[in-house]
PDB file of C-alpha atoms and ligand atoms in Angstrom:
ATOM      1  CA  MET R   1       4.542   4.732 -17.621  1.00 94.00           C
ATOM      2  CA  THR R   2       0.926   5.726 -16.976  1.00 97.00           C
ATOM      3  CA  HIS R   3      -0.955   4.993 -13.707  1.00 97.00           C
ATOM      4  CA  ASP R   4      -2.825   2.077 -15.444  1.00 96.00           C
ATOM      5  CA  GLU R   5       0.507   0.636 -16.655  1.00 98.00           C
ATOM      6  CA  TYR R   6       1.917   0.784 -13.246  1.00 98.00           C
ATOM      7  CA  VAL R   7      -0.832  -0.874 -11.508  1.00 98.00           C
ATOM      8  CA  ALA R   8      -0.761  -3.606 -14.202  1.00 97.00           C
ATOM      9  CA  TYR R   9       2.855  -4.106 -13.519  1.00 98.00           C
ATOM     10  CA  ILE R  10       2.347  -4.439  -9.948  1.00 98.00           C
ATOM     11  CA  ARG R  11      -0.596  -6.715 -10.250  1.00 97.00           C
ATOM     12  CA  GLU R  12       1.381  -9.040 -12.500  1.00 97.00           C
ATOM     13  CA  ARG R  13       4.858  -8.897 -10.873  1.00 98.00           C
ATOM     14  CA  TYR R  14       3.602  -9.238  -7.336  1.00 98.00           C
ATOM     15  CA  SER R  15       0.587 -11.222  -7.866  1.00 97.00           C
ATOM     16  CA  ASP R  16       1.364 -13.348  -4.636  1.00 96.00           C
ATOM     17  CA  LEU R  17       0.717 -10.246  -2.482  1.00 98.00           C
ATOM     18  CA  PHE R  18      -2.691  -9.448  -3.553  1.00 97.00           C
ATOM     19  CA  ASP R  19      -5.906 -11.297  -3.049  1.00 95.00           C
ATOM     20  CA  PRO R  20      -6.505 -13.439  -6.281  1.00 94.00           C
ATOM     21  CA  THR R  21     -10.288 -12.727  -5.962  1.00 93.00           C
ATOM     22  CA  ASN R  22      -9.852  -9.075  -6.479  1.00 95.00           C
ATOM     23  CA  SER R  23     -11.834  -7.968  -9.384  1.00 95.00           C
ATOM     24  CA  ASP R  24     -10.893  -5.524 -12.077  1.00 95.00           C
ATOM     25  CA  GLU R  25     -13.187  -3.025 -10.345  1.00 95.00           C
ATOM     26  CA  ASP R  26     -11.287  -3.577  -6.887  1.00 95.00           C
ATOM     27  CA  TRP R  27      -8.046  -3.010  -8.876  1.00 96.00           C
ATOM     28  CA  ARG R  28      -9.263   0.493  -9.779  1.00 93.00           C
ATOM     29  CA  TYR R  29      -8.957   1.736  -6.368  1.00 94.00           C
ATOM     30  CA  LEU R  30      -6.259  -0.626  -4.845  1.00 97.00           C
ATOM     31  CA  VAL R  31      -3.320   1.595  -5.695  1.00 97.00           C
ATOM     32  CA  THR R  32      -4.209   5.220  -6.136  1.00 97.00           C
ATOM     33  CA  ILE R  33      -0.792   7.029  -5.147  1.00 98.00           C
ATOM     34  CA  GLY R  34       1.056   9.418  -7.525  1.00 98.00           C
ATOM     35  CA  PRO R  35       4.004   8.559  -9.516  1.00 98.00           C
ATOM     36  CA  GLY R  36       6.596  10.094  -7.291  1.00 98.00           C
ATOM     37  CA  TRP R  37       5.837   7.333  -4.681  1.00 98.00           C
ATOM     38  CA  TRP R  38       5.586   4.351  -7.018  1.00 98.00           C
ATOM     39  CA  HIS R  39       9.180   3.322  -6.498  1.00 98.00           C
ATOM     40  CA  LEU R  40       8.577   3.351  -2.761  1.00 98.00           C
ATOM     41  CA  PHE R  41       5.630   1.127  -3.069  1.00 98.00           C
ATOM     42  CA  THR R  42       7.394  -1.200  -5.419  1.00 98.00           C
ATOM     43  CA  ASP R  43      10.024  -1.310  -2.837  1.00 98.00           C
ATOM     44  CA  PHE R  44       7.577  -2.262  -0.094  1.00 98.00           C
ATOM     45  CA  CYS R  45       6.240  -5.024  -2.391  1.00 98.00           C
ATOM     46  CA  GLU R  46       9.734  -6.360  -2.867  1.00 98.00           C
ATOM     47  CA  GLN R  47      10.496  -6.533   0.865  1.00 98.00           C
ATOM     48  CA  MET R  48       7.096  -7.972   1.781  1.00 98.00           C
ATOM     49  CA  GLU R  49       7.432 -10.732  -0.835  1.00 98.00           C
ATOM     50  CA  SER R  50      10.788 -11.623   0.409  1.00 98.00           C
ATOM     51  CA  ILE R  51       9.596 -11.615   4.077  1.00 97.00           C
ATOM     52  CA  LEU R  52       6.609 -13.967   3.107  1.00 97.00           C
ATOM     53  CA  ARG R  53       8.876 -16.279   0.975  1.00 97.00           C
ATOM     54  CA  HIS R  54      11.315 -16.441   3.740  1.00 97.00           C
ATOM     55  CA  HIS R  55       8.689 -17.449   6.445  1.00 95.00           C
ATOM     56  CA  ASP R  56       6.752 -19.592   3.989  1.00 94.00           C
ATOM     57  CA  GLU R  57       3.752 -17.616   4.536  1.00 94.00           C
ATOM     58  CA  VAL R  58       2.948 -16.550   0.854  1.00 95.00           C
ATOM     59  CA  GLY R  59      -0.908 -16.160   0.558  1.00 93.00           C
ATOM     60  CA  ARG R  60      -1.398 -15.606   4.155  1.00 92.00           C
ATOM     61  CA  TRP R  61      -1.171 -11.837   3.933  1.00 95.00           C
ATOM     62  CA  TYR R  62      -2.467  -9.514   1.309  1.00 95.00           C
ATOM     63  CA  ILE R  63      -2.128  -5.756   0.577  1.00 97.00           C
ATOM     64  CA  ARG R  64      -5.668  -4.447   0.670  1.00 95.00           C
ATOM     65  CA  GLN R  65      -4.762  -0.766  -0.326  1.00 96.00           C
ATOM     66  CA  ALA R  66      -2.070   1.855  -1.174  1.00 97.00           C
ATOM     67  CA  LYS R  67      -3.418   5.401  -1.052  1.00 97.00           C
ATOM     68  CA  GLU R  68      -2.403   8.943   0.055  1.00 97.00           C
ATOM     69  CA  LYS R  69      -4.411  10.319   3.166  1.00 96.00           C
ATOM     70  CA  PHE R  70      -3.704  13.751   4.682  1.00 95.00           C
ATOM     71  CA  GLY R  71      -0.351  13.696   2.754  1.00 96.00           C
ATOM     72  CA  GLU R  72       0.788  10.540   4.010  1.00 97.00           C
ATOM     73  CA  LEU R  73       1.444   7.126   2.313  1.00 97.00           C
ATOM     74  CA  ARG R  74      -0.839   4.601   3.674  1.00 97.00           C
ATOM     75  CA  ILE R  75      -0.556   0.904   2.920  1.00 97.00           C
ATOM     76  CA  TYR R  76      -3.004  -1.629   4.397  1.00 95.00           C
ATOM     77  CA  VAL R  77      -1.987  -5.107   4.958  1.00 94.00           C
ATOM     78  CA  ARG R  78      -4.461  -7.686   6.068  1.00 91.00           C
ATOM     79  CA  PRO R  79      -4.470 -11.431   6.880  1.00 88.00           C
ATOM     80  CA  ALA R  80      -5.914 -13.459   4.086  1.00 86.00           C
ATOM     81  CA  PRO R  81      -9.241 -14.812   4.623  1.00 76.00           C
ATOM     82  CA  TYR R  82      -8.638 -18.397   5.679  1.00 60.00           C
ATOM     83  CA  GLU R  83     -10.422 -21.544   6.653  1.00 50.00           C
ATOM     84  CA  ARG R  84     -11.062 -21.996  10.394  1.00 50.00           C
ATOM     85  CA  THR R  85     -12.175 -25.105  11.920  1.00 48.00           C
ATOM     86  CA  ASP R  86     -13.953 -25.048  15.269  1.00 50.00           C
ATOM     87  CA  VAL R  87     -14.375 -27.845  17.728  1.00 46.00           C
ATOM     88  CA  ASP R  88     -17.457 -29.275  16.157  1.00 51.00           C
ATOM     89  CA  GLY R  89     -15.479 -29.712  12.807  1.00 52.00           C
ATOM     90  CA  PHE R  90     -17.505 -26.830  11.176  1.00 50.00           C
ATOM     91  CA  SER R  91     -15.435 -24.849   8.973  1.00 47.00           C
ATOM     92  CA  GLU R  92     -16.201 -21.463   7.554  1.00 49.00           C
ATOM     93  CA  TRP R  93     -14.447 -18.725   5.857  1.00 48.00           C
ATOM     94  CA  VAL R  94     -13.643 -15.751   8.035  1.00 50.00           C
ATOM     95  CA  ASP R  95     -12.650 -12.551   6.362  1.00 48.00           C
ATOM     96  CA  ASP R  96     -10.145 -10.075   7.714  1.00 48.00           C
ATOM     97  CA  ILE R  97      -9.910 -11.266  11.270  1.00 51.00           C
ATOM     98  CA  ASP R  98      -6.716 -10.673  13.300  1.00 54.00           C
ATOM     99  CA  PRO R  99      -4.713 -13.621  13.947  1.00 55.00           C
ATOM    100  CA  PRO R 100      -4.571 -14.604  17.795  1.00 57.00           C
ATOM    101  CA  GLU R 101      -1.320 -13.124  18.263  1.00 66.00           C
ATOM    102  CA  PRO R 102       1.266 -10.779  16.516  1.00 72.00           C
ATOM    103  CA  SER R 103       3.349 -12.927  14.412  1.00 85.00           C
ATOM    104  CA  ALA R 104       6.896 -12.314  13.425  1.00 91.00           C
ATOM    105  CA  VAL R 105       5.998 -11.760   9.759  1.00 94.00           C
ATOM    106  CA  GLN R 106       3.287  -9.099  10.862  1.00 92.00           C
ATOM    107  CA  GLU R 107       5.922  -7.222  12.842  1.00 94.00           C
ATOM    108  CA  MET R 108       8.494  -7.418  10.096  1.00 96.00           C
ATOM    109  CA  ILE R 109       6.048  -6.140   7.471  1.00 97.00           C
ATOM    110  CA  SER R 110       5.066  -3.331   9.926  1.00 96.00           C
ATOM    111  CA  ILE R 111       8.790  -2.282  10.224  1.00 97.00           C
ATOM    112  CA  VAL R 112       9.187  -2.275   6.399  1.00 98.00           C
ATOM    113  CA  ARG R 113       6.049  -0.203   6.087  1.00 97.00           C
ATOM    114  CA  GLU R 114       7.186   2.310   8.637  1.00 97.00           C
ATOM    115  CA  GLN R 115      10.527   2.688   6.789  1.00 98.00           C
ATOM    116  CA  ILE R 116       8.745   3.198   3.472  1.00 98.00           C
ATOM    117  CA  VAL R 117       6.235   5.578   4.863  1.00 98.00           C
ATOM    118  CA  GLY R 118       8.929   7.571   6.516  1.00 98.00           C
ATOM    119  CA  ARG R 119      10.766   7.879   2.943  1.00 98.00           C
ATOM    120  CA  ALA R 120       7.400   8.893   1.404  1.00 98.00           C
ATOM    121  CA  ASN R 121       7.132  11.758   4.060  1.00 98.00           C
ATOM    122  CA  HIS R 122      10.144  13.283   2.382  1.00 98.00           C
ATOM    123  CA  THR R 123       9.299  12.550  -1.202  1.00 98.00           C
ATOM    124  CA  CYS R 124       7.112  14.495  -3.528  1.00 98.00           C
ATOM    125  CA  GLU R 125       4.108  12.410  -4.576  1.00 98.00           C
ATOM    126  CA  ASP R 126       4.175  13.956  -7.914  1.00 97.00           C
ATOM    127  CA  CYS R 127       7.817  13.637  -9.246  1.00 98.00           C
ATOM    128  CA  GLY R 128       9.821  11.726  -6.504  1.00 98.00           C
ATOM    129  CA  GLU R 129      12.138  14.687  -5.801  1.00 98.00           C
ATOM    130  CA  PRO R 130      12.777  15.575  -2.122  1.00 98.00           C
ATOM    131  CA  GLY R 131       9.797  17.271  -0.609  1.00 97.00           C
ATOM    132  CA  GLY R 132       7.798  17.568   2.538  1.00 98.00           C
ATOM    133  CA  LEU R 133       4.294  18.022   3.976  1.00 97.00           C
ATOM    134  CA  ARG R 134       2.527  21.168   2.842  1.00 96.00           C
ATOM    135  CA  VAL R 135      -0.916  22.520   3.533  1.00 93.00           C
ATOM    136  CA  ILE R 136      -2.852  24.445   1.017  1.00 86.00           C
ATOM    137  CA  ASP R 137      -6.313  25.649   2.267  1.00 84.00           C
ATOM    138  CA  GLY R 138      -6.624  22.823   4.692  1.00 88.00           C
ATOM    139  CA  TRP R 139      -5.583  20.379   2.110  1.00 89.00           C
ATOM    140  CA  TYR R 140      -2.492  18.223   2.731  1.00 95.00           C
ATOM    141  CA  ARG R 141       0.050  17.182   0.299  1.00 95.00           C
ATOM    142  CA  THR R 142       3.564  15.893   0.394  1.00 98.00           C
ATOM    143  CA  CYS R 143       5.480  17.476  -2.475  1.00 97.00           C
ATOM    144  CA  CYS R 144       8.481  19.439  -3.529  1.00 98.00           C
ATOM    145  CA  ASP R 145       8.791  23.259  -3.889  1.00 97.00           C
ATOM    146  CA  ARG R 146       8.030  23.204  -7.680  1.00 97.00           C
ATOM    147  CA  HIS R 147       4.949  21.183  -7.331  1.00 96.00           C
ATOM    148  CA  PHE R 148       3.907  23.182  -4.284  1.00 95.00           C
ATOM    149  CA  HIS R 149       3.888  26.417  -6.315  1.00 94.00           C
ATOM    150  CA  GLU R 150       2.004  24.789  -9.272  1.00 92.00           C
ATOM    151  CA  LEU R 151      -0.567  23.586  -6.695  1.00 88.00           C
ATOM    152  CA  GLN R 152      -0.755  27.224  -5.281  1.00 87.00           C
ATOM    153  CA  GLU R 153      -1.194  28.564  -8.739  1.00 88.00           C
ATOM    154  CA  ALA R 154      -3.821  25.960  -9.600  1.00 84.00           C
ATOM    155  CA  LYS R 155      -5.683  26.924  -6.570  1.00 77.00           C
ATOM    156  CA  GLY R 156      -5.380  30.607  -7.331  1.00 73.00           C
ATOM    157  CA  SER R 157      -3.777  31.297  -3.996  1.00 57.00           C
ATOM    158  CA  ILE R 158      -0.757  33.480  -5.264  1.00 52.00           C
TER     159      ILE R 158
HETATM  160 ZN1   ZN L   1       7.603  17.491  -7.343  1.00 56.48          ZN
END
């Protein structure tokens, strides 16, 4: 499966978890992680979907981005833009504001995310084999021994 095919799969299979107004251009940068972490992100989506369905909050939370930063898996989840009505009855769309207090769903999603990120910390982003955080010339990567050596060779450090 290519990266494009994986993203297309996620977009189709877990359409409830993403803002329907995302453009094709948005989708180019929504999920940028390597193939070794795909199964972890799929697992996250699966669990997030069941949390939202169980609590009847489908469409209230969206995944904004899944990416690698400093060798770590980062998954950003935000409340959906929602319609807010103030005392004068004037309503407007408000984007990305935090709900007034942490909800049970928000906490459950955070717990699932911590578990998934914890697993990613020990999983090669390239191939999914056991790995760990490596540093090459100040550049962070979570990978297995084999891919670490390949990276070192590619960087001419050996
Ligand atoms: Zn590897």
